[in-house]
Each structure stands twice: as C-alpha cells, then as structure tokens.
Tab-separated table of C-alpha atoms in Angstrom:
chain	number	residue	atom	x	y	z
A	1181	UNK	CA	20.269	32.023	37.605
A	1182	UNK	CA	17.584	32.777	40.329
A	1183	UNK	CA	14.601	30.877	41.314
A	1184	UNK	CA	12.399	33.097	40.040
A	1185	UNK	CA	14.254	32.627	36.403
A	1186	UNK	CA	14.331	28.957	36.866
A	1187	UNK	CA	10.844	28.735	37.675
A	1188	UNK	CA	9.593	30.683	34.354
A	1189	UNK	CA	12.244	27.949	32.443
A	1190	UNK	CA	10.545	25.299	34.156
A	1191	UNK	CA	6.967	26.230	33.308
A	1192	UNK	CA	8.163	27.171	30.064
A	1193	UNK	CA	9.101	23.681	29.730
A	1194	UNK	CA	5.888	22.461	31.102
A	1195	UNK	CA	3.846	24.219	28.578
A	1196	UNK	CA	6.008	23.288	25.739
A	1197	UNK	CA	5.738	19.841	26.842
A	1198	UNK	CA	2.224	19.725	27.016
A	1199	UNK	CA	1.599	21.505	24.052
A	1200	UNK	CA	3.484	19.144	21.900
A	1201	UNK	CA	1.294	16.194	24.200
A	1202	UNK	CA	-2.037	17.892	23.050
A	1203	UNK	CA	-0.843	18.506	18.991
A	1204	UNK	CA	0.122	14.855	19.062
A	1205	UNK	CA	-3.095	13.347	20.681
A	1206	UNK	CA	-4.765	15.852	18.292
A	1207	UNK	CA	-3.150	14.272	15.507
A	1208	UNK	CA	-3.736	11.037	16.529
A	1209	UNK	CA	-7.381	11.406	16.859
A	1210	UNK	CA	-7.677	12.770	13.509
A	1211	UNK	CA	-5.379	10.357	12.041
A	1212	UNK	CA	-7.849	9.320	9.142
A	1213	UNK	CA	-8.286	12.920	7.942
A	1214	UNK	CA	-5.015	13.066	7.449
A	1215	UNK	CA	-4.446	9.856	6.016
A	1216	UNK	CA	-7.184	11.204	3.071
A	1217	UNK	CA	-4.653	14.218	3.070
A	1218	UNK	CA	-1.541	12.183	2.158
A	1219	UNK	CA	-3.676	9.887	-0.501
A	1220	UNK	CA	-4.612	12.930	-1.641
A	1221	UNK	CA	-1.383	14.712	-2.588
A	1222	UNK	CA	-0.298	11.131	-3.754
A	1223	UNK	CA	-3.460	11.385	-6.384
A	1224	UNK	CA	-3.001	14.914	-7.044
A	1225	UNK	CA	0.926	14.211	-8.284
A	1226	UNK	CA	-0.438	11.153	-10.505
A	1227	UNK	CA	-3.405	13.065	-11.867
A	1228	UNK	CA	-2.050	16.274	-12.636
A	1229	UNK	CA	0.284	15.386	-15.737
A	1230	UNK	CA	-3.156	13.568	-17.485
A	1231	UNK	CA	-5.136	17.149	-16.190
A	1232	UNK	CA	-2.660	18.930	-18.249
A	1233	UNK	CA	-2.763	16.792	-21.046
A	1234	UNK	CA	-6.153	17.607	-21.347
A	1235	UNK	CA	-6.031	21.427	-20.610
A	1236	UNK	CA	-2.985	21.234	-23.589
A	1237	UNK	CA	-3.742	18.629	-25.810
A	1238	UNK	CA	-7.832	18.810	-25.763
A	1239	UNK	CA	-8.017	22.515	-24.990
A	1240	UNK	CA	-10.180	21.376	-22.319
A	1241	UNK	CA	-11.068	24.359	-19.312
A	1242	UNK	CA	-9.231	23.812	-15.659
A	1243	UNK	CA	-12.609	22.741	-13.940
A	1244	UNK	CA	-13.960	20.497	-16.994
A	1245	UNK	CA	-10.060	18.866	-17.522
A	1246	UNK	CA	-10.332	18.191	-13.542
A	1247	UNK	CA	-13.670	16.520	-13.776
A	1248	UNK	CA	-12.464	14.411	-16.950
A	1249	UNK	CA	-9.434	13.284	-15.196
A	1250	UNK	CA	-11.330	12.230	-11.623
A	1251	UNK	CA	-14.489	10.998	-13.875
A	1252	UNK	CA	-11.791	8.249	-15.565
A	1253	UNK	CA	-10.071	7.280	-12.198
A	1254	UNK	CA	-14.018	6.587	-10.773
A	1255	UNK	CA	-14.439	4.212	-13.482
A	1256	UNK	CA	-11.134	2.929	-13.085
A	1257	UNK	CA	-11.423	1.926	-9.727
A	1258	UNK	CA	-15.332	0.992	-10.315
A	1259	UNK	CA	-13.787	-1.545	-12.344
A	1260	UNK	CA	-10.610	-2.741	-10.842
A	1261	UNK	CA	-13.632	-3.521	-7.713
A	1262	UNK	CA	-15.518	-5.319	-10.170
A	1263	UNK	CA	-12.938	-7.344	-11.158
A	1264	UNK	CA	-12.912	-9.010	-7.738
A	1265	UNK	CA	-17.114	-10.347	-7.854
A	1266	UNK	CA	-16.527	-13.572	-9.727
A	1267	UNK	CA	-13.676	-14.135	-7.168
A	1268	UNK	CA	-15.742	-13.291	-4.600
A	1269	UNK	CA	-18.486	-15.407	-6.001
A	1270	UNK	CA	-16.446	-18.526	-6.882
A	1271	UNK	CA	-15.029	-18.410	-3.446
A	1272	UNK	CA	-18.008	-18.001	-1.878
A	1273	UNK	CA	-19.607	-21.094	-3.856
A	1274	UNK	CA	-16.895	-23.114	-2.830
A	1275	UNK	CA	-16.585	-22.162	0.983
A	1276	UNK	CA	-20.413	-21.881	1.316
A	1277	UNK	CA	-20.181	-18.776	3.118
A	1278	UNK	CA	-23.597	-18.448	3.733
A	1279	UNK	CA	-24.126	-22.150	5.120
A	1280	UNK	CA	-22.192	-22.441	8.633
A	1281	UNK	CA	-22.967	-26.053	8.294
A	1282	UNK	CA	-21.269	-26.751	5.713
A	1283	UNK	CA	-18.170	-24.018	5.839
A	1284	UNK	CA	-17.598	-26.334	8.613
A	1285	UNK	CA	-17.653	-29.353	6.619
A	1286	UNK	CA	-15.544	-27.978	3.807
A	1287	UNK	CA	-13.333	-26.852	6.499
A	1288	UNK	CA	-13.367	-30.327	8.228
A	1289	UNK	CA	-12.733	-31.963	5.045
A	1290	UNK	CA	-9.746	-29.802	3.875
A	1291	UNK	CA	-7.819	-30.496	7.574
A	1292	UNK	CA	-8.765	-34.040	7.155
A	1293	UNK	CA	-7.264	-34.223	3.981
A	1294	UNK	CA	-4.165	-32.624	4.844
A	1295	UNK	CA	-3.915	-34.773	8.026
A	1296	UNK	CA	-4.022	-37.579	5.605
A	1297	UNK	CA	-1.441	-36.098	3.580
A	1298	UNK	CA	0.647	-36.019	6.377
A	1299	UNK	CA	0.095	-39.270	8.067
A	1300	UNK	CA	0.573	-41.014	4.624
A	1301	UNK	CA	4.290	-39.294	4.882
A	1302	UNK	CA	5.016	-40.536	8.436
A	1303	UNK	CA	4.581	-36.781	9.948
A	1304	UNK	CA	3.303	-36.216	13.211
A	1305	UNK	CA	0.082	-34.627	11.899
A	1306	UNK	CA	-1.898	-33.865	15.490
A	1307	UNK	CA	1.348	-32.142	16.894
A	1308	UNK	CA	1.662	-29.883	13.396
A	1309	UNK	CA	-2.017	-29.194	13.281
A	1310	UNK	CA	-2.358	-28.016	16.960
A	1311	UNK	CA	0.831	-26.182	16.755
A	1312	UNK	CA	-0.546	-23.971	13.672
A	1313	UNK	CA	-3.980	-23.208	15.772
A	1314	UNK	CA	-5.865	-24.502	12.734
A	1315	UNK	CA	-8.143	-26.656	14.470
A	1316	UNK	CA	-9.465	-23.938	17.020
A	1317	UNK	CA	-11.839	-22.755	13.886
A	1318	UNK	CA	-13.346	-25.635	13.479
A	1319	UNK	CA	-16.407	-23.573	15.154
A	1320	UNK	CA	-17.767	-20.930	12.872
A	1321	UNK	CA	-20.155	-19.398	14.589
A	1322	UNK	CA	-18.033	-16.049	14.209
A	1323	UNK	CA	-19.040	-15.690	10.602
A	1324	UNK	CA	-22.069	-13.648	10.913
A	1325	UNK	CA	-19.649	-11.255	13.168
A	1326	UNK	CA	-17.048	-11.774	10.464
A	1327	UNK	CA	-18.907	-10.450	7.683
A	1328	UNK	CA	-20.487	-7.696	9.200
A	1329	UNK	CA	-17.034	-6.575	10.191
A	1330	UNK	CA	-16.430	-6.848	6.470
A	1331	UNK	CA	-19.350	-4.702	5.163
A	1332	UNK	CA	-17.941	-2.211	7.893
A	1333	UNK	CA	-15.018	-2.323	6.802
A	1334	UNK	CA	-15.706	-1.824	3.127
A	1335	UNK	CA	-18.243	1.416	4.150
A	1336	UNK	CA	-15.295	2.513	5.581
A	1337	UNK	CA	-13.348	2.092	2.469
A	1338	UNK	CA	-15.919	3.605	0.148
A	1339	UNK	CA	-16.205	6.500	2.468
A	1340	UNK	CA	-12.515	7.038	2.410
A	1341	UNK	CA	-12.475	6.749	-1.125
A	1342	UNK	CA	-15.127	9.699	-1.777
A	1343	UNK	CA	-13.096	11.840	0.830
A	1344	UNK	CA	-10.362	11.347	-1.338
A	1345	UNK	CA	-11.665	11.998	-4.804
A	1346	UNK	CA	-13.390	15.269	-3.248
A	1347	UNK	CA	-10.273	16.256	-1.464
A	1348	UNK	CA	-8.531	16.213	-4.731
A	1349	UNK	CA	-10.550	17.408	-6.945
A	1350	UNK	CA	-10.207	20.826	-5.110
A	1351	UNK	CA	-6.289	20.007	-4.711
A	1352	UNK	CA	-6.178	19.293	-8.717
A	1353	UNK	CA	-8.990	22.807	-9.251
A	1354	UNK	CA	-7.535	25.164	-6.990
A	1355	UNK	CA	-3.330	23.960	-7.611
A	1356	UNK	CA	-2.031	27.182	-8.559
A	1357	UNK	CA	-4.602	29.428	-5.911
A	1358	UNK	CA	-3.137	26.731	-3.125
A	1359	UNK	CA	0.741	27.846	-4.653
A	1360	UNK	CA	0.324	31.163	-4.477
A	1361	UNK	CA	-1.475	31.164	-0.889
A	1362	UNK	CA	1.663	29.136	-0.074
A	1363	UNK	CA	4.224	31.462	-1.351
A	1364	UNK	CA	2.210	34.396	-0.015
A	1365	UNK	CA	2.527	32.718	3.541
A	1366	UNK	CA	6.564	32.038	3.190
A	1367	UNK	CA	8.888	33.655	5.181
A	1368	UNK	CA	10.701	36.410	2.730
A	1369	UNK	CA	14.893	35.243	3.528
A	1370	UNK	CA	13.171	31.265	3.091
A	1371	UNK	CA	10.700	31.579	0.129
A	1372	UNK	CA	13.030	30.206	-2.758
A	1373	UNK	CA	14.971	27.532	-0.959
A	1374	UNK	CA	11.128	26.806	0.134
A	1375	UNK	CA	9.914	27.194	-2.901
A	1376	UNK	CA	12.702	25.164	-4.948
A	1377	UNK	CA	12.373	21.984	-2.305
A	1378	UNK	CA	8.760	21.727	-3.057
A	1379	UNK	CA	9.388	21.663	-6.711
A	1380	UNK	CA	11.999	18.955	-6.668
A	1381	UNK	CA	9.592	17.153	-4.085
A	1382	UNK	CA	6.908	17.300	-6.652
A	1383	UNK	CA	9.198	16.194	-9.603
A	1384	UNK	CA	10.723	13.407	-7.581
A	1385	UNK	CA	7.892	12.098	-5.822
A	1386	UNK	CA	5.867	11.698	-9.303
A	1387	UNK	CA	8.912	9.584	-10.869
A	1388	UNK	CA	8.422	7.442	-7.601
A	1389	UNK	CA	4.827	6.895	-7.970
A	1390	UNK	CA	5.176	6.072	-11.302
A	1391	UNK	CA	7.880	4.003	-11.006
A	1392	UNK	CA	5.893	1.939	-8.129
A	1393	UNK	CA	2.795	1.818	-10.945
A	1394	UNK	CA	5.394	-0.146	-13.170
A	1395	UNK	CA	6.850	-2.050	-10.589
A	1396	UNK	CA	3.433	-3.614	-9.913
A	1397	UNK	CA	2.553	-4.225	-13.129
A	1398	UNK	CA	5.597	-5.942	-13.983
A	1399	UNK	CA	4.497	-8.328	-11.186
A	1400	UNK	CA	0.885	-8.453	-12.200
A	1401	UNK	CA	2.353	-9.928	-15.379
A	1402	UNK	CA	4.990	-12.151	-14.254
A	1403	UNK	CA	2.175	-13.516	-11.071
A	1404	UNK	CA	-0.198	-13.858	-14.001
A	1405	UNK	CA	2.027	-15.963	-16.370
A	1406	UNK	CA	2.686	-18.440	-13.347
A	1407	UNK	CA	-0.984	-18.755	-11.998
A	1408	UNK	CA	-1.878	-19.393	-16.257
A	1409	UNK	CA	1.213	-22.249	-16.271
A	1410	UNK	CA	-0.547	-23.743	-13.455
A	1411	UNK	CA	-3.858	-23.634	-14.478
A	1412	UNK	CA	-5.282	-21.383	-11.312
A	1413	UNK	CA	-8.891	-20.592	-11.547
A	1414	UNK	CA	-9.268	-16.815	-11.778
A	1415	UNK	CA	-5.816	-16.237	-12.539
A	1416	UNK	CA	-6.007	-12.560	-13.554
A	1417	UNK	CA	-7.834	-11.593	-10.385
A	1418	UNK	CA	-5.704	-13.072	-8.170
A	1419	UNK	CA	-2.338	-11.930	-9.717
A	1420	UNK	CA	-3.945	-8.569	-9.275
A	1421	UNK	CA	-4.953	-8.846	-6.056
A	1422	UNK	CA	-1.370	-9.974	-5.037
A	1423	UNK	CA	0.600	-7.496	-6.742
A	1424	UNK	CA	-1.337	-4.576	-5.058
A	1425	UNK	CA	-0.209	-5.987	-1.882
A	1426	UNK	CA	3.258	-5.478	-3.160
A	1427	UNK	CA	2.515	-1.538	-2.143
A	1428	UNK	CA	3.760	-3.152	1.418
A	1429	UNK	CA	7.138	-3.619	1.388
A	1430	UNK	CA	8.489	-6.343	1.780
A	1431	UNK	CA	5.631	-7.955	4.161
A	1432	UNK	CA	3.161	-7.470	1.507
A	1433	UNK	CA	4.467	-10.111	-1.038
A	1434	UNK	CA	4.499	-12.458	2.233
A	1435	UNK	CA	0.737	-11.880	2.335
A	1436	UNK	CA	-0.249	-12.587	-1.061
A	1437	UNK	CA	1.716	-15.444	-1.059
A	1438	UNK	CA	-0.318	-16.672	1.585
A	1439	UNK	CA	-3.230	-15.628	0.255
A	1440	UNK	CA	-2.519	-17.277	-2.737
A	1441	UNK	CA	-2.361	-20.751	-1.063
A	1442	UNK	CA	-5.422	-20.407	0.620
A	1443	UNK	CA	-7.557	-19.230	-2.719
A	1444	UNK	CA	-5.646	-22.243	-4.555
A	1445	UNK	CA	-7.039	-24.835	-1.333
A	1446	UNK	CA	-10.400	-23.530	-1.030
A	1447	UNK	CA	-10.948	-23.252	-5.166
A	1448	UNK	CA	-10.458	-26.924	-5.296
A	1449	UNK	CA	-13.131	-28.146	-2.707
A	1450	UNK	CA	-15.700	-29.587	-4.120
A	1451	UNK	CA	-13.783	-29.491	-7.632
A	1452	UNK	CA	-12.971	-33.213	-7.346
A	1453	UNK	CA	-9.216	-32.720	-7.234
A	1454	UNK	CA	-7.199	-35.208	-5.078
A	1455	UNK	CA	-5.656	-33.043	-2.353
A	1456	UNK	CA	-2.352	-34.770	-2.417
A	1457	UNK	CA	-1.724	-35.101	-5.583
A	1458	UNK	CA	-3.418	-32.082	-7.378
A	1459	UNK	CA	-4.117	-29.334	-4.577
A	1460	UNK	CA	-1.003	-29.614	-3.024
A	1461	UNK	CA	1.214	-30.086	-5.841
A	1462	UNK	CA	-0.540	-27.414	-7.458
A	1463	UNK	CA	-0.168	-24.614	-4.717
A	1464	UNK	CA	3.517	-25.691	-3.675
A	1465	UNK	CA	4.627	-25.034	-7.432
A	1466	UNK	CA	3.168	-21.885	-7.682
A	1467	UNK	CA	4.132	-20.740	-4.593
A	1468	UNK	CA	7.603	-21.613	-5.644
A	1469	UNK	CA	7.159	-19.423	-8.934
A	1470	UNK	CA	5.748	-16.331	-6.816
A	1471	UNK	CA	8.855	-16.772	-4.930
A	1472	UNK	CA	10.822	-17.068	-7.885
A	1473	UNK	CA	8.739	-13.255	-8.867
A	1474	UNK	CA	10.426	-12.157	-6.294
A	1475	UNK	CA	13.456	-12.836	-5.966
A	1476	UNK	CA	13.267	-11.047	-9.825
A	1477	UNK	CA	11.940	-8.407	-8.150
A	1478	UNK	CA	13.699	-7.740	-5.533
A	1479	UNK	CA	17.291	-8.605	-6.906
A	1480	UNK	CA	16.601	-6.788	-10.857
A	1481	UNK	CA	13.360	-4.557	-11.388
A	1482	UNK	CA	12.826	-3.407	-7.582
A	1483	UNK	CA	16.183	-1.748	-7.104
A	1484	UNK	CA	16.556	-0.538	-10.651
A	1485	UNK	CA	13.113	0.912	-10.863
A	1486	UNK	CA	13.243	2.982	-7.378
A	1487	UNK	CA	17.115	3.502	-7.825
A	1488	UNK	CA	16.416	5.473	-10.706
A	1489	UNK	CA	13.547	7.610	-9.552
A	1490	UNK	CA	14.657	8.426	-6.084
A	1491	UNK	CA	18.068	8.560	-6.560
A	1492	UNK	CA	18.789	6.506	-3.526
A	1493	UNK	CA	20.943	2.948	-3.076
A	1494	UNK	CA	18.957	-0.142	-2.945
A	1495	UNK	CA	20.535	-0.966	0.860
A	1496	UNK	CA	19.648	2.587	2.148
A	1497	UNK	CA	16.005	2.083	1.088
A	1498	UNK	CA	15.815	-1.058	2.752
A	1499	UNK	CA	17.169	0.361	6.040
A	1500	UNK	CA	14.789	3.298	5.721
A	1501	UNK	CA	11.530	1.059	5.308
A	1502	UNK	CA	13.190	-1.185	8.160
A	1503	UNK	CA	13.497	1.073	10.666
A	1504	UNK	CA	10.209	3.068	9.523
A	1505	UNK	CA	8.300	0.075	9.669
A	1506	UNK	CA	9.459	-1.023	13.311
A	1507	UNK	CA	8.500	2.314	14.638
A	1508	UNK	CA	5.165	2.380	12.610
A	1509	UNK	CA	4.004	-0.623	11.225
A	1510	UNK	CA	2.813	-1.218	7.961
A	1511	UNK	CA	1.831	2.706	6.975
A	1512	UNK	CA	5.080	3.615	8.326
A	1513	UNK	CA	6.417	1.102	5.437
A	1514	UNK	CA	4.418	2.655	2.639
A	1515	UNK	CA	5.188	5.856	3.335
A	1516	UNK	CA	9.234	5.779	4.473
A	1517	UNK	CA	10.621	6.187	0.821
A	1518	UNK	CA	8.644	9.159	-0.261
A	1519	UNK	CA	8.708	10.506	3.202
A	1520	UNK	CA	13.091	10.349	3.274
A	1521	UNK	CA	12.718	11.394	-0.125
A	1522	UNK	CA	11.348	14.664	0.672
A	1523	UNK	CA	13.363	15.035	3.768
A	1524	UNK	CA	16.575	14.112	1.424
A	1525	UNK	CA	15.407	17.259	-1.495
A	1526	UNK	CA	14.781	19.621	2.326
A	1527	UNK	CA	18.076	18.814	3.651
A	1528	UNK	CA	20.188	19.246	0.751
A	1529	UNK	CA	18.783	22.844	0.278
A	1530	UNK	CA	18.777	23.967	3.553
A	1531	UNK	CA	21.974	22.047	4.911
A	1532	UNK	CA	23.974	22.066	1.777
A	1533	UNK	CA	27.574	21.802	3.624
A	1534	UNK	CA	26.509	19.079	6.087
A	1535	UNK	CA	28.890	16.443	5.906
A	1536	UNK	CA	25.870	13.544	6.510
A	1537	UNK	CA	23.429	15.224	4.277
A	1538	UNK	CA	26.075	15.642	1.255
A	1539	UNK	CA	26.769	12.157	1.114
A	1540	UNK	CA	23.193	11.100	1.214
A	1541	UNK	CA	22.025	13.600	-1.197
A	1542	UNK	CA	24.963	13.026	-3.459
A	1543	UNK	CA	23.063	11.308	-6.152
A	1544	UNK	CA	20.184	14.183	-6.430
C-alpha cells in the first residue's frame, strides 16, 4: 500500500468518523422529535384495528374513521387527567401547598411523629433520620421554584401530547400512501424480505402493546382491591397512578410503591389518625400487599402475558431490559422489548442460517 493510498484510507476514516459524530449529535439534539415519532407508531399500531372497525363495521370514510378514533383517545386521556384533580386537591389540602408556613409544620409534625415512633422502639432515631437526608427539607422555600418547574413540566407534556395526536393522525390518514412510498423506495433484490419483516413487526408489536394494556390493568385491579381492604383515601386514583408506572420495568413498581407510602403519610395529616398505630400500620400493610401484586406479577401474569405475545423466554427479556436499561436509563427500559422484538422478526429474515439468530428466533 503507498502513502498516498493510506492517506485517502485515513481521511476516509476521518470523514466517516465524523459523519457518524455529527448524525449522532444531530440526533441527540432532536431527541424529543423523535421521541413523538416512536409514541407515534406505538399509537398508530393501537389505533388502527378500532380505525378499521369503524371504516368496516360503521362504513365510516378513512379521514372521518381517523378523526372518530383520535376524537375518543382525546377524551380518554382528558379524563384519565381528570381523574387525578381530587387527588391533587386532597393532597394539596392536606400538605397546604400553598402555605410554606405550614407545609413546614405538617412536615415538622410528620418527622416528629416518626421520631417518636422510633424512640418509643429503642431506635436510634437522629442517626436514621440524618442518614435518609429527610431533615435537610425542613426549609421550603424551594416550593415556589418547585411548582413552577411543575407547570413547565406539564406544558411540556401537553405540548408533547398534541405533537403526538397530530403526528398520528397523518400516520393513521395517510397509512397505505406512507406503504406504498415505502415500497416504492425499497431496494428491488430486498423489497419482500423488507416488506415481510415490517409486517410481522406490525403484527407482533400490536400483540405486545396489547398485552402490556392487560398487564396493567390486571394490576390496576389487584392495587385497587388492596388500597379498598385498607381503607386508602382515593383508592382508584392511586392504584391507577401506580400501575401506569408499571410501563417502567421493573424500577417503576419501586416508584409507586414509594409513592404510595408517601400519599398514605401525607393523606392522614390533619385526619386525626395516630401515626403509630394507624398511619404506619396502615402504609406497612399495604405496602406489603403491593409487594405481594408483584410478586403475582412478576412470577404468573408478567411472563405469561409477554411470553405469549413476543414469543420470547421470561429470563431473556429480563436480560434485554437489564442491559438496555444500564446503557440508557429508564427509556432505554421501555423501549428494549419492542426494540429486540423487531430486531428478532429482521434477523430471522435476513440471517435465517445464523446459528445465534436461529436459536433466538426459534419460537417466532
């Protein structure tokens, strides 16, 4: 090889280099957009068996089934946010968001009491409380920041939202113009193994979606049952709120659990309940039965339920969302099973006689 040849490979790999460093910066920057995308493909696979249903059933036209279809999911989620205001309201009663004064008093009064608690049970109750960090907000002055970070943060949402609904309505409107642009764009000798992945995708993906929609609401019910045994002020909302966080796996029930402590504390100040022998009882035994949820779910419903629409073993899902969420976090964890579900219906039709990618694909 001469220098001249070795240069030219070594700007070649230059450019490459910093071509993929520009497409992945550019990617990152518009990370949001294509965050929209994804929840948008994700809507467009739930919504388009009801739009059919309507263009079949109700001899509805494309455009007016669309609109139908996206007009019931607006009110859907309308409500499913309005289910949260007396939450929000009772909470907000009880914590006195709106008085710093006496957030800090409520606040004062619920470390007191569980200082007492633990006094009263020979615990070390200074060392415990300054180990947990709980008394460094004993200041609130951060509120005001606090909620304006909220209302930011729910703009954000509600912007999001409408980017979504708009990018699918012209994803659920324009499905079969976007297929044939697709299959228009295909290379000729790739086109049907192309062309059959994408189908399988689609089929496979909306059996996972669904079968996450019944997953949840299997634990909305079982959540609900415990919070009612219990007797836990806004029992519905809550179970709600803590089975959507299921979507996270694995670190999402961890977060309603804890979530559902704190609502359970902060619900009974100013009640009247003793802390240590209604509050706490109270919020240990239901924590208990949302841990007792879950173990159902993970060791029965979970596997059975994603088993059956993806096709894939319970322990090879776990590793997947494992290793997807250590290298992205929590979105890495939402997406991992659809994503190596896709990747699983690619590689089987590409690289049938792979050794790797015939065992994994076995099942499909």
């Amino acid at each position: 090889m001469t220098a001249k040849e070795l240069s030219k490979g070594l700007l070649r790999t230059v450019a490459i280099l910093a071509g993929a460093f520009v497409l992945i910066y550019f990617l990152y920057q518009i990370s949001a957009v294509l965050i929209y995308l994804v929840v948008s493909v994700v809507f467009t696979l739930l919504l388009y068996p009801l739009v059919q249903f309507f263009k079949r059933k109700l001899k509805f036209n494309n455009i007016v089934a669309v609109i139908s279809t996206l007009f019931i999911v607006s009110l859907f989620v309308f409500g499913f946010i309005m289910l949260f205001v007396p939450l929000l309201i009772s909470q907000g009663q009880n914590l006195s968001l709106l008085d710093i004064k006496a957030l800090e008093s409520n606040y004062n009064q619920l470390l007191n009491s569980i200082e007492t608690y633990l006094s009263s049970h020979n615990m070390s109750s200074s060392e415990l409380l300054d180990d947990s960090k709980l008394t460094s907000f004993s200041n609130f002055h951060f509120i005001p920041n606090f909620i304006n970070g909220i209302f930011n943060t729910v703009g954000n949402i509600g912007m999001g939202l409408a980017s979504v609904l708009f990018i699918t309505f012209f994803l659920l409107k324009e499905r079969n113009s976007f297929a044939k642009g697709i299959k228009n764009l295909l290379p000729e000798d790739k086109k049907d193994k192309i062309l059959n992945s994408l189908v399988k995708i689609d089929e496979m993906l909306s059996k996972y979606f669904l079968g996450l929609l019944f997953q949840l609401f299997i634990i909305l019910v079982l959540y609900f049952i415990v919070f009612l045994i219990f007797g836990v002020q806004n029992a519905f909302i809550i179970a709600l709120l803590c089975a959507v966080l299921n979507v996270i796996p694995y670190i999402g029930p961890l977060i309603a659990t804890v979530l559902a402590g704190v609502l359970i504390m902060t619900g009974s100040i100013g009640s009247g309940a003793d802390f240590s022998s209604e509050t706490l009882p109270t919020t240990i035994y239901v924590l208990i039965g949302m841990f007792g949820v879950q173990m159902i779910d993970n060791n029965f419903s979970g596997p059975l339920i994603f088993s059956k629409s993806t096709n894939s073993h319970p322990l090879e899902i776990f590793l997947v969302i494992l290793v997807t969420g250590m290298l992205f976090g929590i979105i890495g964890m939402i997406i991992a099973v659809p994503l190596y579900t896709s990747l699983k219906v690619i590689g089987k039709e590409f690289f049938p006689e792979n050794k790797i990618i015939k065992a994994l694909t076995k099942n499909l």
